[in-house]
Coordinates of N, CA and C in Angstrom, one line a residue:
X274 N 0.8 -1.1 0.0 CA -0.1 0.0 0.1 C 0.8 1.4 0.0
X275 N 0.8 2.2 -0.8 CA 1.2 3.6 -1.1 C 0.6 4.5 -0.1
X276 N 1.9 5.3 0.7 CA 1.3 6.2 1.3 C 1.3 7.4 0.6
X277 N 1.1 7.8 -0.4 CA 1.1 9.1 -1.2 C -0.5 9.2 -1.3
X278 N -0.5 10.5 -1.3 CA -2.1 11.1 -1.2 C -2.8 10.6 -2.9
X279 N -4.3 10.6 -2.4 CA -4.8 10.2 -3.9 C -4.6 11.4 -4.6
X280 N -4.5 11.5 -6.0 CA -4.5 12.4 -7.2 C -5.9 12.6 -7.4
X281 N -6.0 13.9 -7.5 CA -7.0 14.6 -7.9 C -7.0 14.8 -9.4
X282 N -8.2 15.0 -10.2 CA -8.2 15.1 -11.5 C -7.8 17.1 -11.6
X283 N -6.4 16.9 -12.8 CA -6.4 18.5 -13.0 C -6.1 18.9 -14.2
X284 N -6.4 19.5 -15.0 CA -6.2 19.9 -16.4 C -6.1 21.9 -16.7
X285 N -5.7 22.0 -17.9 CA -5.8 23.3 -18.4 C -5.6 23.2 -19.6
X286 N -6.0 24.4 -19.9 CA -6.3 24.7 -21.6 C -5.4 25.9 -21.9
X287 N -4.4 25.8 -22.7 CA -3.7 27.1 -23.4 C -4.1 27.5 -24.7
X288 N -4.5 28.7 -25.1 CA -4.7 28.9 -26.1 C -3.4 29.8 -26.6
X289 N -3.0 29.6 -28.2 CA -2.1 30.1 -28.4 C -2.3 30.0 -30.3
X290 N -1.4 30.8 -31.0 CA -1.4 30.8 -32.4 C -1.1 29.5 -33.3
X291 N -0.1 28.8 -32.6 CA -0.2 27.4 -33.4 C 0.4 26.2 -32.6
X292 N 0.6 25.3 -32.7 CA 0.9 24.0 -32.0 C 1.6 23.1 -33.0
X293 N 2.9 23.1 -32.6 CA 3.8 22.2 -33.2 C 4.4 20.8 -32.8
X294 N 4.2 19.7 -33.3 CA 4.9 18.8 -32.8 C 6.3 18.6 -33.4
X295 N 7.7 18.6 -32.2 CA 8.5 18.5 -32.4 C 9.4 17.0 -32.3
X296 N 10.8 16.7 -32.9 CA 11.2 15.5 -32.7 C 11.5 15.6 -31.2
X297 N 11.5 14.4 -31.2 CA 11.7 13.4 -29.3 C 9.9 13.9 -28.9
X298 N 9.1 14.0 -29.7 CA 8.2 13.9 -28.4 C 7.8 15.4 -28.0
X299 N 8.5 16.4 -28.3 CA 8.2 17.3 -27.5 C 7.2 18.4 -28.3
X300 N 6.4 19.6 -27.9 CA 5.4 20.2 -28.6 C 5.7 21.5 -28.1
X301 N 5.8 22.3 -29.5 CA 6.1 23.9 -29.3 C 4.8 24.4 -29.0
X302 N 4.2 25.7 -28.3 CA 3.0 26.2 -28.4 C 3.7 27.8 -28.9
X303 N 3.0 28.1 -29.9 CA 3.7 29.7 -30.6 C 2.7 30.2 -30.2
X304 N 3.0 31.9 -29.8 CA 1.9 32.8 -29.7 C 1.0 32.4 -28.7
X305 N 1.8 32.2 -27.2 CA 0.9 31.8 -26.3 C -0.5 33.2 -25.9
X306 N -1.5 33.3 -25.7 CA -2.5 34.2 -24.8 C -2.4 33.9 -23.6
X307 N -2.4 35.1 -23.0 CA -2.5 34.7 -21.3 C -4.1 34.8 -21.3
X308 N -5.3 35.6 -21.0 CA -6.7 35.4 -20.5 C -7.2 35.9 -21.5
X309 N -6.6 37.4 -22.1 CA -7.1 38.0 -23.3 C -6.7 38.0 -24.5
X310 N -7.3 38.3 -25.8 CA -6.9 38.8 -27.1 C -7.4 39.9 -27.1
X311 N -6.8 40.9 -27.6 CA -7.2 42.2 -27.3 C -7.3 42.9 -28.9
X312 N -8.2 43.5 -29.6 CA -7.8 44.0 -30.7 C -8.5 45.4 -30.9
X313 N -7.9 46.0 -32.0 CA -8.2 47.4 -32.1 C -9.8 47.8 -32.2
X314 N -10.4 46.7 -33.0 CA -11.7 47.1 -33.4 C -12.3 45.4 -33.9
X315 N -13.4 45.6 -34.0 CA -14.1 44.0 -34.9 C -15.1 44.6 -36.0
X316 N -14.6 43.7 -37.2 CA -14.6 42.3 -36.7 C -13.1 42.1 -36.8
X317 N -12.5 40.7 -36.4 CA -11.3 40.2 -36.4 C -11.4 38.9 -37.3
X318 N -10.0 38.6 -38.1 CA -10.1 37.2 -38.6 C -8.9 36.8 -38.1
X319 N -8.7 35.6 -37.8 CA -7.7 35.0 -37.1 C -7.6 33.5 -38.1
X320 N -6.2 33.7 -39.0 CA -6.0 32.4 -39.7 C -6.1 31.1 -38.6
X321 N -5.5 31.2 -37.5 CA -5.4 30.0 -36.7 C -5.6 30.0 -35.1
X322 N -6.2 29.4 -34.6 CA -5.8 29.3 -33.0 C -5.8 28.1 -32.7
X323 N -4.8 27.7 -32.0 CA -4.6 26.4 -31.3 C -4.9 26.5 -29.8
X324 N -5.5 25.5 -29.5 CA -5.7 24.9 -28.0 C -5.3 23.8 -27.9
X325 N -4.1 23.6 -26.5 CA -3.5 22.4 -25.9 C -4.2 22.2 -24.7
X326 N -4.8 20.9 -24.8 CA -5.5 20.7 -23.2 C -4.5 19.8 -22.5
X327 N -4.3 19.8 -21.4 CA -3.5 18.8 -20.8 C -4.3 18.1 -19.4
X328 N -4.6 16.7 -19.2 CA -5.3 16.3 -18.1 C -4.7 15.0 -17.7
X329 N -4.8 15.5 -16.1 CA -4.1 14.8 -15.4 C -5.2 13.8 -14.5
X330 N -5.4 12.5 -15.1 CA -6.5 11.9 -14.4 C -6.2 10.7 -13.5
X331 N -6.6 10.6 -12.3 CA -6.3 9.6 -11.1 C -6.5 8.2 -11.8
X332 N -5.7 7.0 -11.4 CA -6.2 6.0 -11.9 C -7.4 5.5 -11.5
X333 N -8.5 4.8 -11.9 CA -9.6 4.4 -11.7 C -10.3 5.4 -11.9
X334 N -10.2 6.5 -12.6 CA -11.0 7.3 -13.1 C -11.0 7.9 -14.5
X335 N -10.4 6.5 -15.2 CA -10.4 6.9 -16.7 C -11.5 6.5 -17.0
X336 N -11.6 7.0 -18.5 CA -12.9 6.6 -18.9 C -12.8 7.4 -20.7
X337 N -13.9 7.8 -20.9 CA -13.8 8.5 -22.5 C -14.1 10.0 -22.2
X338 N -13.2 10.7 -22.8 CA -13.3 12.2 -22.3 C -13.6 12.7 -23.8
X339 N -14.5 14.1 -23.2 CA -15.3 14.8 -24.5 C -14.4 16.1 -24.1
X340 N -13.9 16.7 -25.0 CA -13.4 18.2 -25.2 C -14.3 19.3 -26.1
X341 N -14.7 20.0 -25.3 CA -15.7 21.3 -26.3 C -15.3 22.5 -26.3
X342 N -14.9 23.2 -27.2 CA -14.6 24.6 -27.4 C -16.1 25.5 -27.4
X343 N -16.1 26.3 -26.7 CA -17.4 26.8 -26.9 C -17.2 28.5 -27.5
X344 N -17.8 29.3 -28.1 CA -17.8 30.4 -28.3 C -18.9 31.4 -27.9
X345 N -19.3 31.7 -26.7 CA -19.9 32.2 -25.9 C -21.0 30.7 -25.8
X346 N -21.8 30.5 -26.3 CA -22.8 29.0 -26.2 C -22.7 28.3 -27.0
X347 N -22.1 28.6 -28.3 CA -22.3 28.2 -29.4 C -20.9 27.2 -29.3
X348 N -21.5 25.8 -30.0 CA -20.3 24.9 -29.8 C -19.0 25.0 -31.0
X349 N -18.1 25.5 -30.9 CA -16.9 25.5 -32.5 C -16.7 23.7 -32.6
X350 N -16.2 23.5 -31.7 CA -15.6 22.1 -32.0 C -15.8 21.3 -30.8
X351 N -16.2 19.7 -31.4 CA -15.9 18.5 -29.8 C -15.6 17.6 -30.3
X352 N -14.6 16.8 -29.6 CA -13.9 15.7 -29.5 C -14.0 14.6 -28.5
X353 N -13.9 13.5 -29.1 CA -14.0 12.7 -27.8 C -12.6 11.5 -28.0
X354 N -12.1 11.3 -26.5 CA -11.2 10.4 -27.1 C -10.9 9.5 -25.6
X355 N -10.4 8.3 -25.6 CA -10.2 7.4 -24.4 C -9.3 7.9 -23.7
X356 N -9.6 8.2 -22.2 CA -8.4 8.6 -21.3 C -8.2 7.7 -20.9
X357 N -7.0 6.7 -20.9 CA -6.9 5.1 -20.5 C -5.7 5.2 -20.0
X358 N -5.2 4.2 -19.1 CA -3.8 4.4 -18.5 C -2.8 4.1 -19.9
X359 N -1.7 4.6 -19.3 CA -0.5 4.1 -20.5 C -0.2 2.7 -20.6
X360 N -0.1 2.4 -22.0 CA -0.1 0.9 -22.3 C 1.4 0.7 -21.5
X361 N 2.4 1.4 -21.2 CA 3.6 0.9 -21.0 C 3.5 1.5 -19.5
X362 N 2.5 1.5 -18.5 CA 2.7 1.5 -17.1 C 2.8 0.1 -16.7
X363 N 2.4 -1.2 -16.9 CA 3.4 -2.6 -16.4 C 4.6 -2.5 -16.6
X364 N 5.4 -1.9 -17.8 CA 6.6 -1.9 -18.1 C 7.9 -1.2 -16.8
X365 N 7.2 -0.5 -16.0 CA 8.0 0.4 -15.2 C 9.0 -0.4 -14.4
X366 N 10.3 0.0 -13.9 CA 11.4 -1.0 -13.6 C 11.0 -1.4 -12.3
X367 N 11.4 -2.2 -11.7 CA 11.0 -2.9 -10.1 C 11.3 -1.6 -9.3
X368 N 10.7 -1.2 -8.2 CA 11.4 0.0 -7.3 C 11.1 1.0 -7.8
X369 N 10.3 1.2 -8.9 CA 10.2 2.7 -9.5 C 8.6 2.8 -9.0
X370 N 7.9 3.7 -8.5 CA 6.8 4.0 -8.5 C 6.2 4.2 -10.1
X371 N 5.0 3.5 -10.2 CA 4.3 3.6 -11.5 C 3.2 4.9 -11.2
X372 N 3.2 5.6 -12.5 CA 2.3 7.2 -12.2 C 0.8 6.6 -11.7
X373 N 0.5 7.8 -10.7 CA -0.6 7.9 -9.8 C -1.9 8.2 -10.6
X374 N -1.3 8.3 -12.3 CA -2.2 9.2 -13.0 C -2.2 9.1 -14.1
X375 N -3.1 9.2 -15.5 CA -2.9 8.9 -16.7 C -3.0 10.6 -17.1
X376 N -2.0 11.1 -18.0 CA -1.7 12.1 -18.5 C -2.3 12.1 -20.0
X377 N -3.2 13.0 -20.7 CA -3.4 12.7 -21.9 C -3.7 14.4 -22.6
X378 N -2.8 14.4 -23.6 CA -2.8 15.7 -24.2 C -3.4 15.7 -25.4
X379 N -4.3 17.1 -25.5 CA -5.0 17.1 -26.5 C -4.7 18.6 -27.6
X380 N -4.4 18.3 -28.8 CA -4.0 19.5 -29.6 C -5.1 19.9 -30.5
X381 N -5.9 20.7 -30.6 CA -6.7 21.3 -31.3 C -6.5 22.4 -32.0
X382 N -6.7 22.6 -33.4 CA -6.4 23.9 -34.3 C -7.9 24.5 -34.8
X383 N -8.5 25.5 -34.8 CA -9.7 26.2 -35.3 C -8.8 26.8 -36.2
X384 N -9.7 26.7 -37.5 CA -8.7 27.7 -38.6 C -10.1 27.7 -39.8
X385 N -10.2 28.9 -40.4 CA -10.1 30.1 -39.7 C -11.2 30.2 -39.0
X386 N -11.1 31.5 -38.0 CA -11.7 32.0 -37.2 C -12.0 33.6 -37.3
X387 N -13.2 33.6 -37.2 CA -13.9 35.4 -37.0 C -14.5 35.4 -36.0
X388 N -14.0 36.9 -35.5 CA -14.7 37.5 -34.2 C -15.4 38.6 -34.8
X389 N -17.1 38.6 -34.5 CA -17.8 40.0 -35.2 C -17.8 40.7 -33.7
X390 N -17.7 40.2 -32.5 CA -17.7 41.1 -31.4 C -17.2 40.6 -30.0
X391 N -17.0 41.2 -29.2 CA -16.5 40.5 -27.9 C -17.5 39.2 -27.5
X392 N -16.6 38.2 -27.1 CA -17.1 37.1 -26.7 C -16.0 36.3 -25.6
X393 N -16.5 35.5 -25.4 CA -15.6 34.0 -24.3 C -15.3 33.0 -25.0
X394 N -13.9 32.8 -25.4 CA -14.4 31.1 -25.9 C -13.8 29.9 -24.4
X395 N -14.4 29.1 -24.4 CA -14.1 28.4 -23.1 C -14.0 26.6 -23.7
X396 N -13.0 26.3 -23.1 CA -12.7 24.7 -23.1 C -13.5 23.9 -21.8
X397 N -14.2 22.9 -22.4 CA -14.9 22.4 -21.4 C -14.4 20.6 -21.7
X398 N -14.2 20.3 -20.2 CA -13.6 18.9 -20.4 C -15.0 18.1 -19.6
X399 N -15.3 17.1 -20.2 CA -16.6 16.3 -19.5 C -15.8 14.5 -19.3
X400 N -15.6 14.3 -18.4 CA -15.1 12.9 -17.7 C -16.1 12.4 -17.1
X401 N -16.8 11.2 -17.2 CA -17.2 10.5 -16.2 C -18.6 11.4 -16.2
X402 N -19.2 11.6 -16.8 CA -20.5 12.6 -16.6 C -20.4 13.5 -16.1
X403 N -19.1 14.4 -15.6 CA -18.8 15.4 -14.9 C -18.3 16.3 -15.6
X404 N -18.6 17.7 -15.7 CA -17.9 18.9 -17.1 C -17.4 20.1 -16.1
X405 N -16.2 20.2 -16.3 CA -15.3 21.2 -15.7 C -14.8 22.0 -16.7
X406 N -14.5 23.8 -16.6 CA -13.9 24.3 -17.5 C -12.6 24.3 -17.3
X407 N -12.0 24.0 -18.6 CA -10.5 23.9 -18.4 C -9.6 25.0 -18.8
X408 N -10.4 26.0 -19.4 CA -9.6 27.4 -19.6 C -10.7 28.3 -20.3
X409 N -10.7 29.5 -20.6 CA -11.4 30.7 -21.3 C -10.4 31.7 -21.6
X410 N -10.9 31.9 -22.9 CA -9.8 33.3 -23.5 C -11.0 34.3 -24.1
X411 N -10.7 35.4 -23.4 CA -11.7 36.4 -23.4 C -11.2 37.6 -24.5
X412 N -12.1 37.7 -25.8 CA -12.0 38.5 -26.6 C -12.7 39.5 -26.7
X413 N -11.9 41.1 -26.8 CA -12.6 42.2 -26.6 C -11.6 43.6 -27.3
X414 N -12.2 44.5 -27.1 CA -11.7 45.6 -28.0 C -10.9 46.2 -26.9
X415 N -9.2 46.7 -27.3 CA -8.5 47.6 -26.4 C -9.3 49.0 -26.2
X416 N -9.1 49.5 -25.3 CA -9.3 50.4 -24.3 C -9.0 51.6 -25.1
X417 N -9.7 52.9 -25.2 CA -8.9 54.2 -25.9 C -7.5 54.5 -25.0
X418 N -6.9 54.4 -24.5 CA -5.8 54.7 -23.8 C -5.0 53.6 -24.7
X419 N -5.1 52.3 -24.2 CA -4.0 51.5 -24.8 C -4.2 51.9 -26.4
X420 N -5.1 51.9 -26.9 CA -4.9 52.4 -28.9 C -4.2 53.5 -29.0
X421 N -4.4 54.7 -28.0 CA -3.4 55.8 -27.8 C -1.9 55.2 -27.4
X422 N -2.0 54.8 -26.6 CA -0.2 54.3 -26.5 C 0.5 53.5 -27.5
X423 N -0.1 52.3 -28.1 CA 0.0 51.6 -29.4 C 0.7 52.8 -30.8
X424 N -0.2 54.0 -30.8 CA 0.1 54.7 -32.3 C 1.3 55.3 -31.6
X425 N 1.7 55.9 -30.2 CA 2.6 56.6 -29.6 C 4.1 56.0 -30.3
X426 N 3.7 54.4 -29.6 CA 4.9 53.6 -29.9 C 5.4 53.5 -31.6
X427 N 4.2 53.2 -32.0 CA 4.3 53.0 -33.6 C 4.8 54.1 -34.3

């Protein structure tokens, strides 16, 4: 019996300009947004918007996961995938604790995307009948003060 505390479900979503798979299994996220995408005016056209979702699912809670990307209340993209234990978990060396959770990465790209006014993008993860908001991106207009600062800098 392990004295390690039970793991909790953890998840996060990162919005970016692009997602690239690199040699050696690495993932590069290009142009990462914080919580806001600010624009001088609407409408705006975005050729690509990447969404990277990482979930750490405790052993025993695996199942079928669904990720949904919403723009306000409208569904832009929905994907379903198995959230199952790593096939190599049984091959861990003797004396080394096997992972206490299953890590699942989902890489999605919306292309093209147009925003006609302020909105919020939400990433919703559903696992075993429970839904969780994994991340949000608020799309809004720059304040007049911020627009003036940008004009001075240019």
